[in-house]
């Protein structure tokens, strides 16, 4: 009996193909599966979808944001680390998988901040209007002598410009542009009382400043709030033993950049060059300014009078000192303060 052994040609064929591919520098590389994965981002407190949450591949700028249903779609490999973030929530890192549901915890340090609105106080997460808050400790760091000066560059959408260069000249404030009711100045409310001016307030006495920028403020204060409202809350006394606090600073002011002026001799040379370029003869300076002054400039090196230096006060002092006494009991609290503010001008007649 003849025994015939049959061998499969498939393994031999695969070996030949692999050898041919290697001759042409083509390797066989395993590919990881990459596909479009979808997921949902919700709030851990109530399970509601989060709109506009950012979903990024960790360490890259590849990502997307969630839609109105809190869902997202991203072309990544399964197991990729995703970084999910949303304003007011704690950022999380999760592994990507199709249908993943990501719950974000509320950032209590951010959401529990309290802002002042026209009818009381609310947590920041509950405020639907457009507001900006500047805290008292941030104002104290600026060491300004005026409350509105402390608001400059601290509140977006609020344009604050000093009226002129004179000390105590005040500021012009525009919230979201010019209004149509009266002038463009906003309404100032200090501790619930409408006030026409806040220039007498000491920055050290400020607890917080809240700026109401949208039309919702008009529903509370009427036409007076057509140009916005600036709510100022001052520091209050606290129950307990009396405490005395002092806050103050002393500094020196100088002009930021003083231009370099021409000397008398340089000025004469520039004037002569200008006339010669126009085809004119140079000045006869000895007759024009007198022989005595001409001799002092040309022979004695007199540079002339620097009038800018004459009206500039170098190291002009600025200072603010405040003493506050607070305390109280269950029946009432008190806060008594005394402040002194002084500022010398950097330019003026000495």
mmCIF file of C-alpha atoms in Angstrom:
data_model
loop_
_atom_site.group_PDB
_atom_site.id
_atom_site.type_symbol
_atom_site.label_atom_id
_atom_site.label_comp_id
_atom_site.label_asym_id
_atom_site.label_seq_id
_atom_site.Cartn_x
_atom_site.Cartn_y
_atom_site.Cartn_z
ATOM 1 C CA UNK A 1 0.000 0.000 0.000
ATOM 2 C CA UNK A 2 1.398 3.347 -1.012
ATOM 3 C CA UNK A 3 1.174 6.115 1.630
ATOM 4 C CA UNK A 4 0.939 9.636 0.288
ATOM 5 C CA UNK A 5 1.652 12.555 2.708
ATOM 6 C CA UNK A 6 0.075 15.897 1.818
ATOM 7 C CA UNK A 7 1.444 19.169 3.162
ATOM 8 C CA UNK A 8 -0.418 22.467 3.180
ATOM 9 C CA UNK A 9 1.039 25.141 0.908
ATOM 10 C CA UNK A 10 -0.342 28.066 2.993
ATOM 11 C CA UNK A 11 2.489 28.331 5.585
ATOM 12 C CA UNK A 12 5.089 28.055 2.841
ATOM 13 C CA UNK A 13 3.359 30.773 0.822
ATOM 14 C CA UNK A 14 3.226 33.131 3.819
ATOM 15 C CA UNK A 15 6.947 32.660 4.410
ATOM 16 C CA UNK A 16 7.709 33.541 0.784
ATOM 17 C CA UNK A 17 5.531 36.678 0.947
ATOM 18 C CA UNK A 18 7.201 37.823 4.158
ATOM 19 C CA UNK A 19 10.643 37.319 2.609
ATOM 20 C CA UNK A 20 9.692 39.327 -0.488
ATOM 21 C CA UNK A 21 8.297 42.181 1.631
ATOM 22 C CA UNK A 22 11.479 42.274 3.699
ATOM 23 C CA UNK A 23 13.562 42.595 0.522
ATOM 24 C CA UNK A 24 11.725 45.796 -0.373
ATOM 25 C CA UNK A 25 12.043 47.218 3.157
ATOM 26 C CA UNK A 26 8.405 46.688 3.976
ATOM 27 C CA UNK A 27 7.771 45.469 7.490
ATOM 28 C CA UNK A 28 4.689 43.963 8.980
ATOM 29 C CA UNK A 29 3.600 46.269 11.841
ATOM 30 C CA UNK A 30 0.708 45.514 14.150
ATOM 31 C CA UNK A 31 -1.916 48.276 14.064
ATOM 32 C CA UNK A 32 -3.863 49.354 17.113
ATOM 33 C CA UNK A 33 -7.556 49.776 16.650
ATOM 34 C CA UNK A 34 -8.598 53.442 16.350
ATOM 35 C CA UNK A 35 -12.187 54.503 15.835
ATOM 36 C CA UNK A 36 -14.660 57.244 16.621
ATOM 37 C CA UNK A 37 -15.630 56.905 20.270
ATOM 38 C CA UNK A 38 -18.595 58.650 21.829
ATOM 39 C CA UNK A 39 -19.371 59.528 25.420
ATOM 40 C CA UNK A 40 -21.373 61.743 27.737
ATOM 41 C CA UNK A 41 -20.318 64.326 30.322
ATOM 42 C CA UNK A 42 -22.759 64.955 33.173
ATOM 43 C CA UNK A 43 -22.831 66.691 36.539
ATOM 44 C CA UNK A 44 -22.172 64.335 39.432
ATOM 45 C CA UNK A 45 -24.629 66.180 41.678
ATOM 46 C CA UNK A 46 -27.801 65.888 39.578
ATOM 47 C CA UNK A 47 -26.838 63.852 36.499
ATOM 48 C CA UNK A 48 -27.683 66.689 34.119
ATOM 49 C CA UNK A 49 -25.634 66.874 30.895
ATOM 50 C CA UNK A 50 -22.900 69.512 30.780
ATOM 51 C CA UNK A 51 -22.896 71.655 27.658
ATOM 52 C CA UNK A 52 -19.569 72.937 26.319
ATOM 53 C CA UNK A 53 -17.323 70.715 28.453
ATOM 54 C CA UNK A 54 -13.841 70.299 26.960
ATOM 55 C CA UNK A 55 -12.619 66.774 26.171
ATOM 56 C CA UNK A 56 -8.928 66.687 25.249
ATOM 57 C CA UNK A 57 -6.429 63.915 24.647
ATOM 58 C CA UNK A 58 -4.041 64.317 27.568
ATOM 59 C CA UNK A 59 -0.812 66.052 26.634
ATOM 60 C CA UNK A 60 -2.060 67.216 23.217
ATOM 61 C CA UNK A 61 -4.326 69.859 21.741
ATOM 62 C CA UNK A 62 -6.555 67.259 20.085
ATOM 63 C CA UNK A 63 -10.055 67.369 21.441
ATOM 64 C CA UNK A 64 -13.643 68.498 21.162
ATOM 65 C CA UNK A 65 -16.486 69.859 23.286
ATOM 66 C CA UNK A 66 -19.836 68.456 24.320
ATOM 67 C CA UNK A 67 -23.078 69.415 22.585
ATOM 68 C CA UNK A 68 -26.428 70.424 24.095
ATOM 69 C CA UNK A 69 -26.991 66.827 25.213
ATOM 70 C CA UNK A 70 -23.592 66.603 26.900
ATOM 71 C CA UNK A 71 -22.306 64.085 24.341
ATOM 72 C CA UNK A 72 -19.044 64.126 22.410
ATOM 73 C CA UNK A 73 -17.402 62.146 19.601
ATOM 74 C CA UNK A 74 -13.642 61.815 19.279
ATOM 75 C CA UNK A 75 -11.420 59.806 16.926
ATOM 76 C CA UNK A 76 -9.051 58.120 19.396
ATOM 77 C CA UNK A 77 -7.866 54.667 20.358
ATOM 78 C CA UNK A 78 -9.602 52.813 23.143
ATOM 79 C CA UNK A 79 -7.705 53.269 26.403
ATOM 80 C CA UNK A 80 -6.360 56.731 25.557
ATOM 81 C CA UNK A 81 -6.332 59.076 28.551
ATOM 82 C CA UNK A 82 -8.850 61.899 28.144
ATOM 83 C CA UNK A 83 -8.835 65.116 30.165
ATOM 84 C CA UNK A 84 -12.332 66.482 30.768
ATOM 85 C CA UNK A 85 -12.870 70.001 32.123
ATOM 86 C CA UNK A 86 -15.654 72.521 32.561
ATOM 87 C CA UNK A 87 -15.830 75.906 34.288
ATOM 88 C CA UNK A 88 -17.008 75.432 37.857
ATOM 89 C CA UNK A 89 -16.143 71.719 37.943
ATOM 90 C CA UNK A 90 -13.107 69.675 38.946
ATOM 91 C CA UNK A 91 -11.076 68.414 35.969
ATOM 92 C CA UNK A 92 -10.954 64.615 35.540
ATOM 93 C CA UNK A 93 -8.715 62.186 33.637
ATOM 94 C CA UNK A 94 -10.424 59.040 32.333
ATOM 95 C CA UNK A 95 -9.648 56.214 29.905
ATOM 96 C CA UNK A 96 -11.422 56.478 26.577
ATOM 97 C CA UNK A 97 -14.006 53.843 25.733
ATOM 98 C CA UNK A 98 -17.094 53.852 23.566
ATOM 99 C CA UNK A 99 -20.175 54.974 25.467
ATOM 100 C CA UNK A 100 -18.205 56.219 28.484
ATOM 101 C CA UNK A 101 -20.150 58.379 30.943
ATOM 102 C CA UNK A 102 -18.032 60.949 32.768
ATOM 103 C CA UNK A 103 -19.379 62.648 35.894
ATOM 104 C CA UNK A 104 -17.699 65.877 37.018
ATOM 105 C CA UNK A 105 -17.786 67.068 40.616
ATOM 106 C CA UNK A 106 -18.564 70.713 41.366
ATOM 107 C CA UNK A 107 -15.596 72.875 42.356
ATOM 108 C CA UNK A 108 -16.850 74.158 45.693
ATOM 109 C CA UNK A 109 -14.060 76.719 46.044
ATOM 110 C CA UNK A 110 -15.314 78.388 42.860
ATOM 111 C CA UNK A 111 -19.060 77.858 43.135
ATOM 112 C CA UNK A 112 -19.447 78.834 46.775
ATOM 113 C CA UNK A 113 -18.163 82.372 46.182
ATOM 114 C CA UNK A 114 -20.883 84.865 47.027
ATOM 115 C CA UNK A 115 -21.600 87.865 44.815
ATOM 116 C CA UNK A 116 -23.773 90.863 45.602
ATOM 117 C CA UNK A 117 -26.764 91.557 43.358
ATOM 118 C CA UNK A 118 -29.308 94.312 43.563
ATOM 119 C CA UNK A 119 -31.740 92.455 45.815
ATOM 120 C CA UNK A 120 -29.283 90.646 48.112
ATOM 121 C CA UNK A 121 -26.479 88.111 47.757
ATOM 122 C CA UNK A 122 -26.312 84.899 45.737
ATOM 123 C CA UNK A 123 -23.849 82.130 45.120
ATOM 124 C CA UNK A 124 -21.922 82.627 41.933
ATOM 125 C CA UNK A 125 -23.303 79.437 40.404
ATOM 126 C CA UNK A 126 -26.882 80.742 40.727
ATOM 127 C CA UNK A 127 -26.313 84.156 39.156
ATOM 128 C CA UNK A 128 -27.644 84.370 35.604
ATOM 129 C CA UNK A 129 -26.827 88.034 34.952
ATOM 130 C CA UNK A 130 -23.506 89.489 33.865
ATOM 131 C CA UNK A 131 -21.524 90.429 36.977
ATOM 132 C CA UNK A 132 -17.904 91.047 37.904
ATOM 133 C CA UNK A 133 -16.601 90.931 41.468
ATOM 134 C CA UNK A 134 -13.380 92.420 42.808
ATOM 135 C CA UNK A 135 -12.536 91.399 46.364
ATOM 136 C CA UNK A 136 -11.131 93.672 49.033
ATOM 137 C CA UNK A 137 -7.862 91.764 49.350
ATOM 138 C CA UNK A 138 -7.223 92.242 45.625
ATOM 139 C CA UNK A 139 -7.838 95.976 45.976
ATOM 140 C CA UNK A 140 -5.455 96.196 48.943
ATOM 141 C CA UNK A 141 -2.631 94.642 46.900
ATOM 142 C CA UNK A 142 -2.788 97.489 44.361
ATOM 143 C CA UNK A 143 -2.042 100.246 46.904
ATOM 144 C CA UNK A 144 -4.217 102.831 45.168
ATOM 145 C CA UNK A 145 -5.545 106.013 46.742
ATOM 146 C CA UNK A 146 -8.845 105.868 44.848
ATOM 147 C CA UNK A 147 -11.492 103.141 44.696
ATOM 148 C CA UNK A 148 -12.081 103.502 40.959
ATOM 149 C CA UNK A 149 -8.349 103.426 40.344
ATOM 150 C CA UNK A 150 -8.343 99.956 41.907
ATOM 151 C CA UNK A 151 -10.988 98.797 39.420
ATOM 152 C CA UNK A 152 -8.838 99.624 36.403
ATOM 153 C CA UNK A 153 -7.876 96.445 34.503
ATOM 154 C CA UNK A 154 -9.699 94.358 37.145
ATOM 155 C CA UNK A 155 -13.172 94.235 35.588
ATOM 156 C CA UNK A 156 -13.691 93.225 31.931
ATOM 157 C CA UNK A 157 -16.209 95.304 30.025
ATOM 158 C CA UNK A 158 -15.630 98.337 32.261
ATOM 159 C CA UNK A 159 -13.650 101.247 30.810
ATOM 160 C CA UNK A 160 -12.119 103.523 33.466
ATOM 161 C CA UNK A 161 -10.113 106.599 32.431
ATOM 162 C CA UNK A 162 -8.808 109.390 34.648
ATOM 163 C CA UNK A 163 -10.271 112.775 33.700
ATOM 164 C CA UNK A 164 -6.886 114.529 33.610
ATOM 165 C CA UNK A 165 -3.473 114.443 35.203
ATOM 166 C CA UNK A 166 -4.360 116.532 38.246
ATOM 167 C CA UNK A 167 -4.504 114.828 41.625
ATOM 168 C CA UNK A 168 -8.038 114.085 42.777
ATOM 169 C CA UNK A 169 -9.492 114.820 39.348
ATOM 170 C CA UNK A 170 -11.622 111.673 39.429
ATOM 171 C CA UNK A 171 -12.364 109.026 36.825
ATOM 172 C CA UNK A 172 -14.789 108.567 33.963
ATOM 173 C CA UNK A 173 -16.441 105.141 33.981
ATOM 174 C CA UNK A 174 -18.232 103.455 31.083
ATOM 175 C CA UNK A 175 -19.798 100.016 31.416
ATOM 176 C CA UNK A 176 -20.226 98.354 28.023
ATOM 177 C CA UNK A 177 -20.013 101.630 26.139
ATOM 178 C CA UNK A 178 -22.108 104.778 26.297
ATOM 179 C CA UNK A 179 -25.671 104.914 27.583
ATOM 180 C CA UNK A 180 -28.598 107.086 26.527
ATOM 181 C CA UNK A 181 -30.132 108.112 29.865
ATOM 182 C CA UNK A 182 -28.428 111.267 31.152
ATOM 183 C CA UNK A 183 -24.664 110.914 31.129
ATOM 184 C CA UNK A 184 -22.705 107.685 30.744
ATOM 185 C CA UNK A 185 -21.806 107.316 34.428
ATOM 186 C CA UNK A 186 -23.037 104.177 36.220
ATOM 187 C CA UNK A 187 -25.084 104.160 39.402
ATOM 188 C CA UNK A 188 -23.037 103.759 42.584
ATOM 189 C CA UNK A 189 -24.647 101.915 45.496
ATOM 190 C CA UNK A 190 -22.745 101.800 48.800
ATOM 191 C CA UNK A 191 -24.119 99.293 51.323
ATOM 192 C CA UNK A 192 -27.529 99.431 49.660
ATOM 193 C CA UNK A 193 -27.727 103.235 49.476
ATOM 194 C CA UNK A 194 -27.500 104.974 46.094
ATOM 195 C CA UNK A 195 -24.652 107.471 46.105
ATOM 196 C CA UNK A 196 -23.583 109.973 43.490
ATOM 197 C CA UNK A 197 -19.863 109.756 44.230
ATOM 198 C CA UNK A 198 -17.497 107.322 45.900
ATOM 199 C CA UNK A 199 -14.356 109.470 45.838
ATOM 200 C CA UNK A 200 -14.460 109.858 49.637
ATOM 201 C CA UNK A 201 -14.268 106.097 50.239
ATOM 202 C CA UNK A 202 -10.982 104.656 51.420
ATOM 203 C CA UNK A 203 -9.894 101.525 49.514
ATOM 204 C CA UNK A 204 -8.942 99.908 52.838
ATOM 205 C CA UNK A 205 -12.600 99.986 53.942
ATOM 206 C CA UNK A 206 -13.842 98.001 50.922
ATOM 207 C CA UNK A 207 -14.990 94.419 51.428
ATOM 208 C CA UNK A 208 -15.930 93.817 47.787
ATOM 209 C CA UNK A 209 -17.017 95.609 44.621
ATOM 210 C CA UNK A 210 -19.613 94.035 42.312
ATOM 211 C CA UNK A 211 -20.338 95.421 38.861
ATOM 212 C CA UNK A 212 -23.762 94.689 37.317
ATOM 213 C CA UNK A 213 -23.362 95.089 33.581
ATOM 214 C CA UNK A 214 -26.552 93.849 31.914
ATOM 215 C CA UNK A 215 -30.147 95.045 31.659
ATOM 216 C CA UNK A 216 -31.243 92.982 34.673
ATOM 217 C CA UNK A 217 -29.980 95.765 36.947
ATOM 218 C CA UNK A 218 -32.530 98.162 35.446
ATOM 219 C CA UNK A 219 -35.338 95.956 36.775
ATOM 220 C CA UNK A 220 -34.179 96.800 40.309
ATOM 221 C CA UNK A 221 -32.927 100.386 40.122
ATOM 222 C CA UNK A 222 -34.913 101.651 37.132
ATOM 223 C CA UNK A 223 -33.656 104.186 34.609
ATOM 224 C CA UNK A 224 -30.799 105.214 36.909
ATOM 225 C CA UNK A 225 -29.184 101.855 36.183
ATOM 226 C CA UNK A 226 -29.288 102.263 32.401
ATOM 227 C CA UNK A 227 -25.491 102.611 32.370
ATOM 228 C CA UNK A 228 -24.851 99.773 34.826
ATOM 229 C CA UNK A 229 -24.499 99.561 38.591
ATOM 230 C CA UNK A 230 -21.412 99.426 40.815
ATOM 231 C CA UNK A 231 -22.262 97.875 44.188
ATOM 232 C CA UNK A 232 -19.771 98.532 46.979
ATOM 233 C CA UNK A 233 -19.834 96.576 50.217
ATOM 234 C CA UNK A 234 -17.791 98.002 53.077
ATOM 235 C CA UNK A 235 -16.240 96.041 55.920
ATOM 236 C CA UNK A 236 -18.512 95.305 58.877
ATOM 237 C CA UNK A 237 -17.931 94.580 62.521
ATOM 238 C CA UNK A 238 -17.959 90.999 63.793
ATOM 239 C CA UNK A 239 -19.235 89.503 66.991
ATOM 240 C CA UNK A 240 -16.508 89.043 69.569
ATOM 241 C CA UNK A 241 -13.876 90.996 71.411
ATOM 242 C CA UNK A 242 -12.775 94.343 70.079
ATOM 243 C CA UNK A 243 -9.860 94.188 67.672
ATOM 244 C CA UNK A 244 -7.698 96.963 66.293
ATOM 245 C CA UNK A 245 -6.128 96.665 62.848
ATOM 246 C CA UNK A 246 -3.735 98.965 61.035
ATOM 247 C CA UNK A 247 -3.096 99.013 57.319
ATOM 248 C CA UNK A 248 -0.770 101.409 55.597
ATOM 249 C CA UNK A 249 1.915 101.984 53.037
ATOM 250 C CA UNK A 250 4.367 104.678 52.028
ATOM 251 C CA UNK A 251 5.949 104.981 48.621
ATOM 252 C CA UNK A 252 7.763 107.308 46.242
ATOM 253 C CA UNK A 253 6.578 108.284 42.772
ATOM 254 C CA UNK A 254 8.581 109.249 39.703
ATOM 255 C CA UNK A 255 7.783 109.809 36.063
ATOM 256 C CA UNK A 256 7.965 106.552 34.123
ATOM 257 C CA UNK A 257 9.944 107.928 31.177
ATOM 258 C CA UNK A 258 11.502 111.377 30.906
ATOM 259 C CA UNK A 259 12.507 112.421 27.369
ATOM 260 C CA UNK A 260 16.080 113.512 26.689
ATOM 261 C CA UNK A 261 16.068 117.181 25.712
ATOM 262 C CA UNK A 262 18.521 119.083 23.524
ATOM 263 C CA UNK A 263 21.062 121.378 25.078
ATOM 264 C CA UNK A 264 21.170 125.012 23.975
ATOM 265 C CA UNK A 265 24.109 124.377 21.629
ATOM 266 C CA UNK A 266 22.433 121.267 20.105
ATOM 267 C CA UNK A 267 19.240 123.251 19.551
ATOM 268 C CA UNK A 268 21.165 125.954 17.682
ATOM 269 C CA UNK A 269 22.840 123.340 15.469
ATOM 270 C CA UNK A 270 19.521 121.645 14.605
ATOM 271 C CA UNK A 271 17.946 124.980 13.695
ATOM 272 C CA UNK A 272 20.892 125.900 11.463
ATOM 273 C CA UNK A 273 20.796 122.512 9.692
ATOM 274 C CA UNK A 274 17.074 122.916 9.084
ATOM 275 C CA UNK A 275 17.558 126.347 7.503
ATOM 276 C CA UNK A 276 20.428 125.126 5.323
ATOM 277 C CA UNK A 277 18.275 122.236 4.018
ATOM 278 C CA UNK A 278 15.705 124.846 2.991
ATOM 279 C CA UNK A 279 18.381 126.820 1.147
ATOM 280 C CA UNK A 280 18.620 129.544 3.782
ATOM 281 C CA UNK A 281 21.593 130.936 5.640
ATOM 282 C CA UNK A 282 22.155 129.890 9.278
ATOM 283 C CA UNK A 283 20.956 132.144 12.054
ATOM 284 C CA UNK A 284 23.193 134.914 13.326
ATOM 285 C CA UNK A 285 22.808 133.640 16.860
ATOM 286 C CA UNK A 286 25.034 136.266 18.452
ATOM 287 C CA UNK A 287 22.689 139.005 17.279
ATOM 288 C CA UNK A 288 19.583 136.885 17.842
ATOM 289 C CA UNK A 289 20.145 135.916 21.497
ATOM 290 C CA UNK A 290 22.760 138.445 22.538
ATOM 291 C CA UNK A 291 26.519 138.214 22.771
ATOM 292 C CA UNK A 292 26.568 137.425 26.507
ATOM 293 C CA UNK A 293 24.306 134.353 26.214
ATOM 294 C CA UNK A 294 25.978 133.304 22.952
ATOM 295 C CA UNK A 295 29.395 133.400 24.618
ATOM 296 C CA UNK A 296 28.105 131.405 27.612
ATOM 297 C CA UNK A 297 26.815 128.660 25.296
ATOM 298 C CA UNK A 298 29.740 128.456 22.896
ATOM 299 C CA UNK A 299 32.675 129.167 25.190
ATOM 300 C CA UNK A 300 31.532 128.352 28.727
ATOM 301 C CA UNK A 301 29.459 125.239 27.924
ATOM 302 C CA UNK A 302 26.173 126.535 29.330
ATOM 303 C CA UNK A 303 23.455 124.041 28.344
ATOM 304 C CA UNK A 304 20.445 126.242 29.011
ATOM 305 C CA UNK A 305 17.509 125.708 31.372
ATOM 306 C CA UNK A 306 15.808 122.290 31.435
ATOM 307 C CA UNK A 307 12.263 123.484 32.083
ATOM 308 C CA UNK A 308 10.875 119.948 32.278
ATOM 309 C CA UNK A 309 13.239 119.179 35.131
ATOM 310 C CA UNK A 310 12.291 122.424 36.832
ATOM 311 C CA UNK A 311 8.619 121.418 37.097
ATOM 312 C CA UNK A 312 9.242 117.737 37.880
ATOM 313 C CA UNK A 313 9.101 116.575 41.481
ATOM 314 C CA UNK A 314 11.367 113.571 41.953
ATOM 315 C CA UNK A 315 10.478 110.988 44.608
ATOM 316 C CA UNK A 316 7.032 112.471 45.224
ATOM 317 C CA UNK A 317 5.607 110.691 48.294
ATOM 318 C CA UNK A 318 2.331 108.770 48.324
ATOM 319 C CA UNK A 319 0.936 107.239 51.497
ATOM 320 C CA UNK A 320 -2.167 105.772 53.024
ATOM 321 C CA UNK A 321 -2.785 104.920 56.672
ATOM 322 C CA UNK A 322 -5.942 103.478 58.196
ATOM 323 C CA UNK A 323 -6.869 102.275 61.681
ATOM 324 C CA UNK A 324 -10.002 100.202 62.213
ATOM 325 C CA UNK A 325 -11.661 99.066 65.425
ATOM 326 C CA UNK A 326 -14.251 96.272 65.157
ATOM 327 C CA UNK A 327 -16.201 94.171 67.600
ATOM 328 C CA UNK A 328 -19.666 93.467 68.872
ATOM 329 C CA UNK A 329 -22.004 91.132 70.676
ATOM 330 C CA UNK A 330 -25.173 89.204 69.936
ATOM 331 C CA UNK A 331 -27.191 92.411 70.006
ATOM 332 C CA UNK A 332 -25.057 94.386 67.578
ATOM 333 C CA UNK A 333 -21.684 94.951 65.977
ATOM 334 C CA UNK A 334 -19.599 98.022 65.284
ATOM 335 C CA UNK A 335 -16.801 99.104 62.994
ATOM 336 C CA UNK A 336 -15.007 102.418 63.485
ATOM 337 C CA UNK A 337 -12.291 103.531 61.124
ATOM 338 C CA UNK A 338 -9.959 106.460 60.640
ATOM 339 C CA UNK A 339 -7.918 106.914 57.485
ATOM 340 C CA UNK A 340 -5.416 109.362 56.066
ATOM 341 C CA UNK A 341 -4.416 109.531 52.402
ATOM 342 C CA UNK A 342 -1.715 111.785 50.988
ATOM 343 C CA UNK A 343 -0.230 112.056 47.520
ATOM 344 C CA UNK A 344 2.110 114.676 46.074
ATOM 345 C CA UNK A 345 2.163 115.421 42.370
ATOM 346 C CA UNK A 346 5.087 114.333 40.209
ATOM 347 C CA UNK A 347 4.752 117.484 38.104
ATOM 348 C CA UNK A 348 4.028 121.016 39.256
ATOM 349 C CA UNK A 349 5.653 124.097 40.673
ATOM 350 C CA UNK A 350 7.914 123.030 43.593
#
